[in-house]
Amino acid sequence: MTSGPKVITIANQKGGVGKTTTAINLATALAAIGERVLVIDVDPQGNASTGLGIERDNRTVSAYEILLGEAPVSEAAIATAVPGLSIVPSTMDLLGIEMEIATASDRVFRLRNALSQPDTRRFTYVIIDCPPSLNLLTLNAMAAAHSVLVPLQCEFFALEGLSQLLKTVEQIRGSVNPGLAIQGIVLTMYDGRNNLANQVVDDVRAYMGDAVYNTVIPRNVRLSEAPSYGKPAILYDLQCAGSQAYLNLASEVIQRERGAKAA
């Protein structure tokens, strides 16, 4: 896409690493500092939709209809309680999307095509929340994105999972999206009292260098509680350590964007 919003896919094939928490709270933080943000939930579990307060009964037009080509983004996007933040919700129908579009020649480009339409230009950022697998939904997200942001849990097998994901990004670059970049790696669920967590942080920084954000997202009860209230943590408890970390991350994301444009 030559114009329109910056599209960032949040991806990791491992579950439970903080993908959806990062999608929700990074999007909210970007909106809080004046960006116009759209979250696209392509995870059939729909946790990003629930975490932003969208009831299942209100998801009448969703990512499913967009991927089928039955509705434009503007018809599916729902305004959230956060000013400047909208979401294209997910439904369980997405579980069947692979079979429905498997034989289509543009099956990997359905989301990219939808985001290239003029109705998306009112947004400055699009954040795509992926399922915890490298399936056709994740491939659509990567084909549509300018960059991939990788949440990485501070635990023993973190680097092993990261190397698999980086190989996938290379494959996507070599086939369907040559311009796909690594937006950055954000370390999540960090507990400073844990020696292993500190070792993981050191190892990932040594392995990936400047690709790793300075901001580290801590283990935080308020981050875990917020989705059950249908709110991002930044609305639920602005002062908690998790909310403050995501505000810092949003600032880093924007600073990197400005640095990339200036380079």
PDB file of C-alpha atoms in Angstrom:
ATOM      1  CA  MET A   1       0.000   0.000   0.000  1.00  0.00           C
ATOM      2  CA  THR A   2       1.485   3.282  -1.047  1.00  0.00           C
ATOM      3  CA  SER A   3      -0.677   5.548   1.107  1.00  0.00           C
ATOM      4  CA  GLY A   4      -2.951   5.297   4.092  1.00  0.00           C
ATOM      5  CA  PRO A   5      -2.332   4.079   7.620  1.00  0.00           C
ATOM      6  CA  LYS A   6       0.753   2.402   9.007  1.00  0.00           C
ATOM      7  CA  VAL A   7      -0.222  -1.276   9.365  1.00  0.00           C
ATOM      8  CA  ILE A   8       1.394  -3.226  12.209  1.00  0.00           C
ATOM      9  CA  THR A   9       0.702  -6.927  12.706  1.00  0.00           C
ATOM     10  CA  ILE A  10       1.129  -8.300  16.249  1.00  0.00           C
ATOM     11  CA  ALA A  11       2.226 -11.891  15.818  1.00  0.00           C
ATOM     12  CA  ASN A  12       3.754 -14.829  17.617  1.00  0.00           C
ATOM     13  CA  GLN A  13       2.831 -18.443  16.937  1.00  0.00           C
ATOM     14  CA  LYS A  14       2.997 -19.165  20.662  1.00  0.00           C
ATOM     15  CA  GLY A  15      -0.080 -18.552  22.781  1.00  0.00           C
ATOM     16  CA  GLY A  16      -0.072 -16.727  26.093  1.00  0.00           C
ATOM     17  CA  VAL A  17       2.735 -14.289  25.292  1.00  0.00           C
ATOM     18  CA  GLY A  18       0.682 -11.100  25.561  1.00  0.00           C
ATOM     19  CA  LYS A  19      -0.296 -10.577  21.900  1.00  0.00           C
ATOM     20  CA  THR A  20      -3.845  -9.429  22.530  1.00  0.00           C
ATOM     21  CA  THR A  21      -2.898  -7.437  25.637  1.00  0.00           C
ATOM     22  CA  THR A  22      -0.277  -5.680  23.531  1.00  0.00           C
ATOM     23  CA  ALA A  23      -2.681  -5.072  20.625  1.00  0.00           C
ATOM     24  CA  ILE A  24      -5.359  -3.575  22.872  1.00  0.00           C
ATOM     25  CA  ASN A  25      -3.113  -1.435  25.030  1.00  0.00           C
ATOM     26  CA  LEU A  26      -0.713  -0.258  22.338  1.00  0.00           C
ATOM     27  CA  ALA A  27      -3.702   0.784  20.207  1.00  0.00           C
ATOM     28  CA  THR A  28      -5.262   2.597  23.190  1.00  0.00           C
ATOM     29  CA  ALA A  29      -1.988   4.313  24.027  1.00  0.00           C
ATOM     30  CA  LEU A  30      -1.546   5.472  20.415  1.00  0.00           C
ATOM     31  CA  ALA A  31      -5.105   6.836  20.434  1.00  0.00           C
ATOM     32  CA  ALA A  32      -4.454   8.556  23.766  1.00  0.00           C
ATOM     33  CA  ILE A  33      -1.585  10.523  22.239  1.00  0.00           C
ATOM     34  CA  GLY A  34      -3.652  11.668  19.286  1.00  0.00           C
ATOM     35  CA  GLU A  35      -3.386   8.954  16.628  1.00  0.00           C
ATOM     36  CA  ARG A  36      -6.471   7.610  14.822  1.00  0.00           C
ATOM     37  CA  VAL A  37      -6.253   3.870  15.317  1.00  0.00           C
ATOM     38  CA  LEU A  38      -8.071   0.808  13.989  1.00  0.00           C
ATOM     39  CA  VAL A  39      -7.651  -2.634  15.562  1.00  0.00           C
ATOM     40  CA  ILE A  40      -8.475  -5.596  13.319  1.00  0.00           C
ATOM     41  CA  ASP A  41      -9.162  -8.767  15.285  1.00  0.00           C
ATOM     42  CA  VAL A  42      -8.430 -11.816  13.112  1.00  0.00           C
ATOM     43  CA  ASP A  43      -8.205 -14.268  16.018  1.00  0.00           C
ATOM     44  CA  PRO A  44     -11.375 -16.438  16.059  1.00  0.00           C
ATOM     45  CA  GLN A  45     -11.283 -16.344  19.877  1.00  0.00           C
ATOM     46  CA  GLY A  46     -12.118 -12.640  19.622  1.00  0.00           C
ATOM     47  CA  ASN A  47     -10.284 -11.621  22.786  1.00  0.00           C
ATOM     48  CA  ALA A  48      -9.272  -8.213  21.444  1.00  0.00           C
ATOM     49  CA  SER A  49     -12.914  -7.509  20.614  1.00  0.00           C
ATOM     50  CA  THR A  50     -14.036  -8.565  24.104  1.00  0.00           C
ATOM     51  CA  GLY A  51     -11.194  -6.637  25.726  1.00  0.00           C
ATOM     52  CA  LEU A  52     -12.316  -3.455  23.989  1.00  0.00           C
ATOM     53  CA  GLY A  53     -15.891  -3.908  25.188  1.00  0.00           C
ATOM     54  CA  ILE A  54     -17.561  -5.175  22.006  1.00  0.00           C
ATOM     55  CA  GLU A  55     -20.347  -7.588  22.935  1.00  0.00           C
ATOM     56  CA  ARG A  56     -20.750 -10.644  20.709  1.00  0.00           C
ATOM     57  CA  ASP A  57     -24.291  -9.561  19.771  1.00  0.00           C
ATOM     58  CA  ASN A  58     -22.867  -6.336  18.331  1.00  0.00           C
ATOM     59  CA  ARG A  59     -20.447  -8.068  15.961  1.00  0.00           C
ATOM     60  CA  THR A  60     -22.889  -8.188  13.041  1.00  0.00           C
ATOM     61  CA  VAL A  61     -20.186  -7.297  10.484  1.00  0.00           C
ATOM     62  CA  SER A  62     -16.743  -8.621  11.288  1.00  0.00           C
ATOM     63  CA  ALA A  63     -13.314  -9.557   9.938  1.00  0.00           C
ATOM     64  CA  TYR A  64     -14.991 -12.619   8.456  1.00  0.00           C
ATOM     65  CA  GLU A  65     -17.109 -10.535   6.061  1.00  0.00           C
ATOM     66  CA  ILE A  66     -14.077  -8.435   5.143  1.00  0.00           C
ATOM     67  CA  LEU A  67     -11.998 -11.504   4.268  1.00  0.00           C
ATOM     68  CA  LEU A  68     -14.857 -12.922   2.200  1.00  0.00           C
ATOM     69  CA  GLY A  69     -15.072  -9.595   0.343  1.00  0.00           C
ATOM     70  CA  GLU A  70     -18.669  -9.102   1.463  1.00  0.00           C
ATOM     71  CA  ALA A  71     -18.142  -5.835   3.375  1.00  0.00           C
ATOM     72  CA  PRO A  72     -15.674  -2.920   3.426  1.00  0.00           C
ATOM     73  CA  VAL A  73     -13.646  -1.999   6.493  1.00  0.00           C
ATOM     74  CA  SER A  74     -15.824   1.071   7.095  1.00  0.00           C
ATOM     75  CA  GLU A  75     -18.916  -1.124   7.510  1.00  0.00           C
ATOM     76  CA  ALA A  76     -17.244  -3.454  10.017  1.00  0.00           C
ATOM     77  CA  ALA A  77     -15.370  -0.870  12.119  1.00  0.00           C
ATOM     78  CA  ILE A  78     -17.012  -0.133  15.481  1.00  0.00           C
ATOM     79  CA  ALA A  79     -16.082   2.856  17.634  1.00  0.00           C
ATOM     80  CA  THR A  80     -14.832   1.845  21.095  1.00  0.00           C
ATOM     81  CA  ALA A  81     -15.053   3.705  24.402  1.00  0.00           C
ATOM     82  CA  VAL A  82     -11.570   5.080  23.651  1.00  0.00           C
ATOM     83  CA  PRO A  83     -11.727   8.313  21.610  1.00  0.00           C
ATOM     84  CA  GLY A  84      -9.944   7.821  18.293  1.00  0.00           C
ATOM     85  CA  LEU A  85      -9.956   4.004  18.513  1.00  0.00           C
ATOM     86  CA  SER A  86     -12.163   1.683  16.444  1.00  0.00           C
ATOM     87  CA  ILE A  87     -12.129  -2.087  16.004  1.00  0.00           C
ATOM     88  CA  VAL A  88     -13.110  -4.561  13.310  1.00  0.00           C
ATOM     89  CA  PRO A  89     -14.318  -7.384  15.562  1.00  0.00           C
ATOM     90  CA  SER A  90     -13.821 -11.118  15.259  1.00  0.00           C
ATOM     91  CA  THR A  91     -16.378 -13.910  15.358  1.00  0.00           C
ATOM     92  CA  MET A  92     -16.093 -17.683  15.534  1.00  0.00           C
ATOM     93  CA  ASP A  93     -16.993 -17.735  11.805  1.00  0.00           C
ATOM     94  CA  LEU A  94     -13.291 -17.091  11.181  1.00  0.00           C
ATOM     95  CA  LEU A  95     -12.623 -20.723  12.127  1.00  0.00           C
ATOM     96  CA  GLY A  96     -14.043 -21.714   8.741  1.00  0.00           C
ATOM     97  CA  ILE A  97     -12.432 -19.027   6.604  1.00  0.00           C
ATOM     98  CA  GLU A  98      -9.532 -21.209   5.425  1.00  0.00           C
ATOM     99  CA  MET A  99     -11.860 -23.685   3.757  1.00  0.00           C
ATOM    100  CA  GLU A 100     -13.972 -20.932   2.236  1.00  0.00           C
ATOM    101  CA  ILE A 101     -11.140 -19.057   0.525  1.00  0.00           C
ATOM    102  CA  ALA A 102      -8.547 -21.847   0.204  1.00  0.00           C
ATOM    103  CA  THR A 103      -8.886 -22.125  -3.586  1.00  0.00           C
ATOM    104  CA  ALA A 104      -9.055 -18.363  -4.287  1.00  0.00           C
ATOM    105  CA  SER A 105      -6.013 -16.995  -6.113  1.00  0.00           C
ATOM    106  CA  ASP A 106      -5.974 -13.911  -3.847  1.00  0.00           C
ATOM    107  CA  ARG A 107      -6.529 -15.846  -0.607  1.00  0.00           C
ATOM    108  CA  VAL A 108      -3.424 -14.374   1.075  1.00  0.00           C
ATOM    109  CA  PHE A 109      -4.214 -10.811  -0.057  1.00  0.00           C
ATOM    110  CA  ARG A 110      -7.818 -10.463   1.105  1.00  0.00           C
ATOM    111  CA  LEU A 111      -6.934  -8.225   4.059  1.00  0.00           C
ATOM    112  CA  ARG A 112      -4.397  -6.187   2.106  1.00  0.00           C
ATOM    113  CA  ASN A 113      -7.001  -5.512  -0.592  1.00  0.00           C
ATOM    114  CA  ALA A 114      -9.540  -4.393   2.021  1.00  0.00           C
ATOM    115  CA  LEU A 115      -7.042  -2.026   3.661  1.00  0.00           C
ATOM    116  CA  SER A 116      -6.041  -0.483   0.336  1.00  0.00           C
ATOM    117  CA  GLN A 117      -9.518   1.019  -0.086  1.00  0.00           C
ATOM    118  CA  PRO A 118     -10.043   4.778   0.501  1.00  0.00           C
ATOM    119  CA  ASP A 119     -12.242   4.188   3.563  1.00  0.00           C
ATOM    120  CA  THR A 120      -9.167   3.282   5.655  1.00  0.00           C
ATOM    121  CA  ARG A 121      -7.329   6.568   5.084  1.00  0.00           C
ATOM    122  CA  ARG A 122      -8.960   8.247   8.070  1.00  0.00           C
ATOM    123  CA  PHE A 123      -6.773   6.061  10.301  1.00  0.00           C
ATOM    124  CA  THR A 124      -3.088   6.710  10.967  1.00  0.00           C
ATOM    125  CA  TYR A 125      -2.423   3.254  12.451  1.00  0.00           C
ATOM    126  CA  VAL A 126      -3.944  -0.182  11.914  1.00  0.00           C
ATOM    127  CA  ILE A 127      -3.056  -2.819  14.528  1.00  0.00           C
ATOM    128  CA  ILE A 128      -3.833  -6.442  13.560  1.00  0.00           C
ATOM    129  CA  ASP A 129      -4.206  -9.014  16.336  1.00  0.00           C
ATOM    130  CA  CYS A 130      -3.389 -12.523  15.070  1.00  0.00           C
ATOM    131  CA  PRO A 131      -4.236 -16.015  16.290  1.00  0.00           C
ATOM    132  CA  PRO A 132      -1.451 -17.998  18.012  1.00  0.00           C
ATOM    133  CA  SER A 133      -0.582 -19.969  14.875  1.00  0.00           C
ATOM    134  CA  LEU A 134       0.902 -19.416  11.427  1.00  0.00           C
ATOM    135  CA  ASN A 135      -2.275 -20.077   9.473  1.00  0.00           C
ATOM    136  CA  LEU A 136      -4.027 -18.297   6.587  1.00  0.00           C
ATOM    137  CA  LEU A 137      -5.346 -15.590   8.934  1.00  0.00           C
ATOM    138  CA  THR A 138      -1.825 -14.754  10.115  1.00  0.00           C
ATOM    139  CA  LEU A 139      -0.528 -14.870   6.535  1.00  0.00           C
ATOM    140  CA  ASN A 140      -3.232 -12.391   5.508  1.00  0.00           C
ATOM    141  CA  ALA A 141      -2.187 -10.132   8.374  1.00  0.00           C
ATOM    142  CA  MET A 142       1.493 -10.292   7.393  1.00  0.00           C
ATOM    143  CA  ALA A 143       0.743  -9.762   3.713  1.00  0.00           C
ATOM    144  CA  ALA A 144      -1.234  -6.635   4.614  1.00  0.00           C
ATOM    145  CA  ALA A 145       1.296  -5.180   7.059  1.00  0.00           C
ATOM    146  CA  HIS A 146       4.199  -2.800   6.779  1.00  0.00           C
ATOM    147  CA  SER A 147       5.779  -4.418   9.815  1.00  0.00           C
ATOM    148  CA  VAL A 148       5.472  -7.112  12.470  1.00  0.00           C
ATOM    149  CA  LEU A 149       5.642  -6.387  16.190  1.00  0.00           C
ATOM    150  CA  VAL A 150       6.560  -9.468  18.204  1.00  0.00           C
ATOM    151  CA  PRO A 151       5.559  -9.810  21.873  1.00  0.00           C
ATOM    152  CA  LEU A 152       8.019 -12.145  23.561  1.00  0.00           C
ATOM    153  CA  GLN A 153       7.379 -13.609  27.001  1.00  0.00           C
ATOM    154  CA  CYS A 154      10.352 -13.527  29.355  1.00  0.00           C
ATOM    155  CA  GLU A 155      10.615 -17.308  29.681  1.00  0.00           C
ATOM    156  CA  PHE A 156      12.993 -20.111  28.827  1.00  0.00           C
ATOM    157  CA  PHE A 157      11.944 -20.963  25.258  1.00  0.00           C
ATOM    158  CA  ALA A 158      11.522 -17.353  24.122  1.00  0.00           C
ATOM    159  CA  LEU A 159      14.429 -17.307  21.677  1.00  0.00           C
ATOM    160  CA  GLU A 160      13.441 -20.639  20.143  1.00  0.00           C
ATOM    161  CA  GLY A 161       9.976 -19.322  19.319  1.00  0.00           C
ATOM    162  CA  LEU A 162      11.426 -16.050  18.044  1.00  0.00           C
ATOM    163  CA  SER A 163      13.739 -17.772  15.553  1.00  0.00           C
ATOM    164  CA  GLN A 164      10.765 -19.681  14.087  1.00  0.00           C
ATOM    165  CA  LEU A 165       8.790 -16.466  13.683  1.00  0.00           C
ATOM    166  CA  LEU A 166      11.718 -14.654  12.053  1.00  0.00           C
ATOM    167  CA  LYS A 167      11.992 -17.489   9.515  1.00  0.00           C
ATOM    168  CA  THR A 168       8.308 -17.046   8.707  1.00  0.00           C
ATOM    169  CA  VAL A 169       8.775 -13.301   8.216  1.00  0.00           C
ATOM    170  CA  GLU A 170      11.660 -14.048   5.827  1.00  0.00           C
ATOM    171  CA  GLN A 171       9.439 -16.448   3.880  1.00  0.00           C
ATOM    172  CA  ILE A 172       6.688 -13.817   3.637  1.00  0.00           C
ATOM    173  CA  ARG A 173       9.260 -11.277   2.410  1.00  0.00           C
ATOM    174  CA  GLY A 174      10.437 -13.703  -0.224  1.00  0.00           C
ATOM    175  CA  SER A 175       6.955 -14.439  -1.514  1.00  0.00           C
ATOM    176  CA  VAL A 176       4.005 -12.139  -0.848  1.00  0.00           C
ATOM    177  CA  ASN A 177       5.289  -8.997   0.906  1.00  0.00           C
ATOM    178  CA  PRO A 178       8.893  -7.966   0.122  1.00  0.00           C
ATOM    179  CA  GLY A 179       8.576  -4.777   2.193  1.00  0.00           C
ATOM    180  CA  LEU A 180       7.621  -6.501   5.453  1.00  0.00           C
ATOM    181  CA  ALA A 181       9.859  -5.295   8.296  1.00  0.00           C
ATOM    182  CA  ILE A 182      10.327  -6.222  11.932  1.00  0.00           C
ATOM    183  CA  GLN A 183       8.708  -3.301  13.738  1.00  0.00           C
ATOM    184  CA  GLY A 184      10.277  -4.400  16.981  1.00  0.00           C
ATOM    185  CA  ILE A 185      10.286  -6.984  19.727  1.00  0.00           C
ATOM    186  CA  VAL A 186       8.592  -6.174  23.005  1.00  0.00           C
ATOM    187  CA  LEU A 187       9.452  -8.224  26.071  1.00  0.00           C
ATOM    188  CA  THR A 188       6.334  -9.077  28.078  1.00  0.00           C
ATOM    189  CA  MET A 189       5.384 -10.624  31.430  1.00  0.00           C
ATOM    190  CA  TYR A 190       8.658  -9.498  32.984  1.00  0.00           C
ATOM    191  CA  ASP A 191       9.227 -10.184  36.666  1.00  0.00           C
ATOM    192  CA  GLY A 192      12.405  -8.497  37.873  1.00  0.00           C
ATOM    193  CA  ARG A 193      12.624 -10.834  40.892  1.00  0.00           C
ATOM    194  CA  ASN A 194      13.117 -13.780  38.557  1.00  0.00           C
ATOM    195  CA  ASN A 195      16.737 -14.452  37.549  1.00  0.00           C
ATOM    196  CA  LEU A 196      15.601 -16.363  34.464  1.00  0.00           C
ATOM    197  CA  ALA A 197      13.554 -13.372  33.257  1.00  0.00           C
ATOM    198  CA  ASN A 198      16.613 -11.141  33.550  1.00  0.00           C
ATOM    199  CA  GLN A 199      18.686 -13.680  31.645  1.00  0.00           C
ATOM    200  CA  VAL A 200      16.076 -13.843  28.868  1.00  0.00           C
ATOM    201  CA  VAL A 201      16.069 -10.049  28.573  1.00  0.00           C
ATOM    202  CA  ASP A 202      19.863 -10.032  28.252  1.00  0.00           C
ATOM    203  CA  ASP A 203      19.870 -12.891  25.733  1.00  0.00           C
ATOM    204  CA  VAL A 204      17.171 -11.374  23.510  1.00  0.00           C
ATOM    205  CA  ARG A 205      18.901  -7.978  23.510  1.00  0.00           C
ATOM    206  CA  ALA A 206      22.213  -9.640  22.645  1.00  0.00           C
ATOM    207  CA  TYR A 207      20.583 -11.638  19.820  1.00  0.00           C
ATOM    208  CA  MET A 208      18.334  -8.931  18.317  1.00  0.00           C
ATOM    209  CA  GLY A 209      20.070  -5.688  19.316  1.00  0.00           C
ATOM    210  CA  ASP A 210      18.182  -2.480  18.488  1.00  0.00           C
ATOM    211  CA  ALA A 211      15.142  -4.408  17.280  1.00  0.00           C
ATOM    212  CA  VAL A 212      14.181  -4.889  20.943  1.00  0.00           C
ATOM    213  CA  TYR A 213      12.219  -2.011  22.448  1.00  0.00           C
ATOM    214  CA  ASN A 214      13.653  -0.357  25.546  1.00  0.00           C
ATOM    215  CA  THR A 215      10.233  -0.641  27.187  1.00  0.00           C
ATOM    216  CA  VAL A 216       9.631  -3.943  28.980  1.00  0.00           C
ATOM    217  CA  ILE A 217       6.052  -4.894  29.909  1.00  0.00           C
ATOM    218  CA  PRO A 218       5.887  -6.169  33.504  1.00  0.00           C
ATOM    219  CA  ARG A 219       3.749  -8.936  34.937  1.00  0.00           C
ATOM    220  CA  ASN A 220       0.868  -6.907  36.280  1.00  0.00           C
ATOM    221  CA  VAL A 221      -2.415  -7.937  37.894  1.00  0.00           C
ATOM    222  CA  ARG A 222      -4.266  -4.908  36.509  1.00  0.00           C
ATOM    223  CA  LEU A 223      -3.296  -5.843  32.943  1.00  0.00           C
ATOM    224  CA  SER A 224      -4.821  -9.284  33.553  1.00  0.00           C
ATOM    225  CA  GLU A 225      -7.988  -7.945  35.179  1.00  0.00           C
ATOM    226  CA  ALA A 226      -8.871  -5.254  32.647  1.00  0.00           C
ATOM    227  CA  PRO A 227     -10.249  -7.473  29.815  1.00  0.00           C
ATOM    228  CA  SER A 228     -12.878  -8.974  32.109  1.00  0.00           C
ATOM    229  CA  TYR A 229     -14.287  -5.445  32.429  1.00  0.00           C
ATOM    230  CA  GLY A 230     -14.208  -4.910  28.654  1.00  0.00           C
ATOM    231  CA  LYS A 231     -11.591  -2.211  29.022  1.00  0.00           C
ATOM    232  CA  PRO A 232      -7.966  -1.731  28.040  1.00  0.00           C
ATOM    233  CA  ALA A 233      -5.749  -1.408  31.113  1.00  0.00           C
ATOM    234  CA  ILE A 234      -5.128   2.256  30.299  1.00  0.00           C
ATOM    235  CA  LEU A 235      -8.849   2.962  30.890  1.00  0.00           C
ATOM    236  CA  TYR A 236      -9.154   0.504  33.763  1.00  0.00           C
ATOM    237  CA  ASP A 237      -6.170   1.794  35.756  1.00  0.00           C
ATOM    238  CA  LEU A 238      -4.027   4.438  34.076  1.00  0.00           C
ATOM    239  CA  GLN A 239      -1.515   4.566  36.909  1.00  0.00           C
ATOM    240  CA  CYS A 240      -0.682   0.855  37.069  1.00  0.00           C
ATOM    241  CA  ALA A 241       2.752  -0.279  35.935  1.00  0.00           C
ATOM    242  CA  GLY A 242       1.341  -2.110  32.912  1.00  0.00           C
ATOM    243  CA  SER A 243      -0.547   0.933  31.596  1.00  0.00           C
ATOM    244  CA  GLN A 244       2.467   3.162  32.013  1.00  0.00           C
ATOM    245  CA  ALA A 245       4.635   0.627  30.179  1.00  0.00           C
ATOM    246  CA  TYR A 246       2.264   0.583  27.176  1.00  0.00           C
ATOM    247  CA  LEU A 247       2.212   4.388  27.059  1.00  0.00           C
ATOM    248  CA  ASN A 248       6.014   4.276  26.945  1.00  0.00           C
ATOM    249  CA  LEU A 249       5.885   1.630  24.221  1.00  0.00           C
ATOM    250  CA  ALA A 250       3.547   3.803  22.111  1.00  0.00           C
ATOM    251  CA  SER A 251       5.998   6.684  22.404  1.00  0.00           C
ATOM    252  CA  GLU A 252       8.827   4.396  21.278  1.00  0.00           C
ATOM    253  CA  VAL A 253       6.788   3.153  18.306  1.00  0.00           C
ATOM    254  CA  ILE A 254       6.136   6.722  17.154  1.00  0.00           C
ATOM    255  CA  GLN A 255       9.753   7.767  17.708  1.00  0.00           C
ATOM    256  CA  ARG A 256      10.925   4.851  15.569  1.00  0.00           C
ATOM    257  CA  GLU A 257       8.452   5.841  12.843  1.00  0.00           C
ATOM    258  CA  ARG A 258       9.801   9.382  12.820  1.00  0.00           C
ATOM    259  CA  GLY A 259      13.357   8.107  12.788  1.00  0.00           C
ATOM    260  CA  ALA A 260      12.616   5.786   9.862  1.00  0.00           C
ATOM    261  CA  LYS A 261      10.981   8.587   7.862  1.00  0.00           C
ATOM    262  CA  ALA A 262      13.912  10.914   8.538  1.00  0.00           C
ATOM    263  CA  ALA A 263      16.512   8.312   7.540  1.00  0.00           C
TER     264      ALA A 263
END
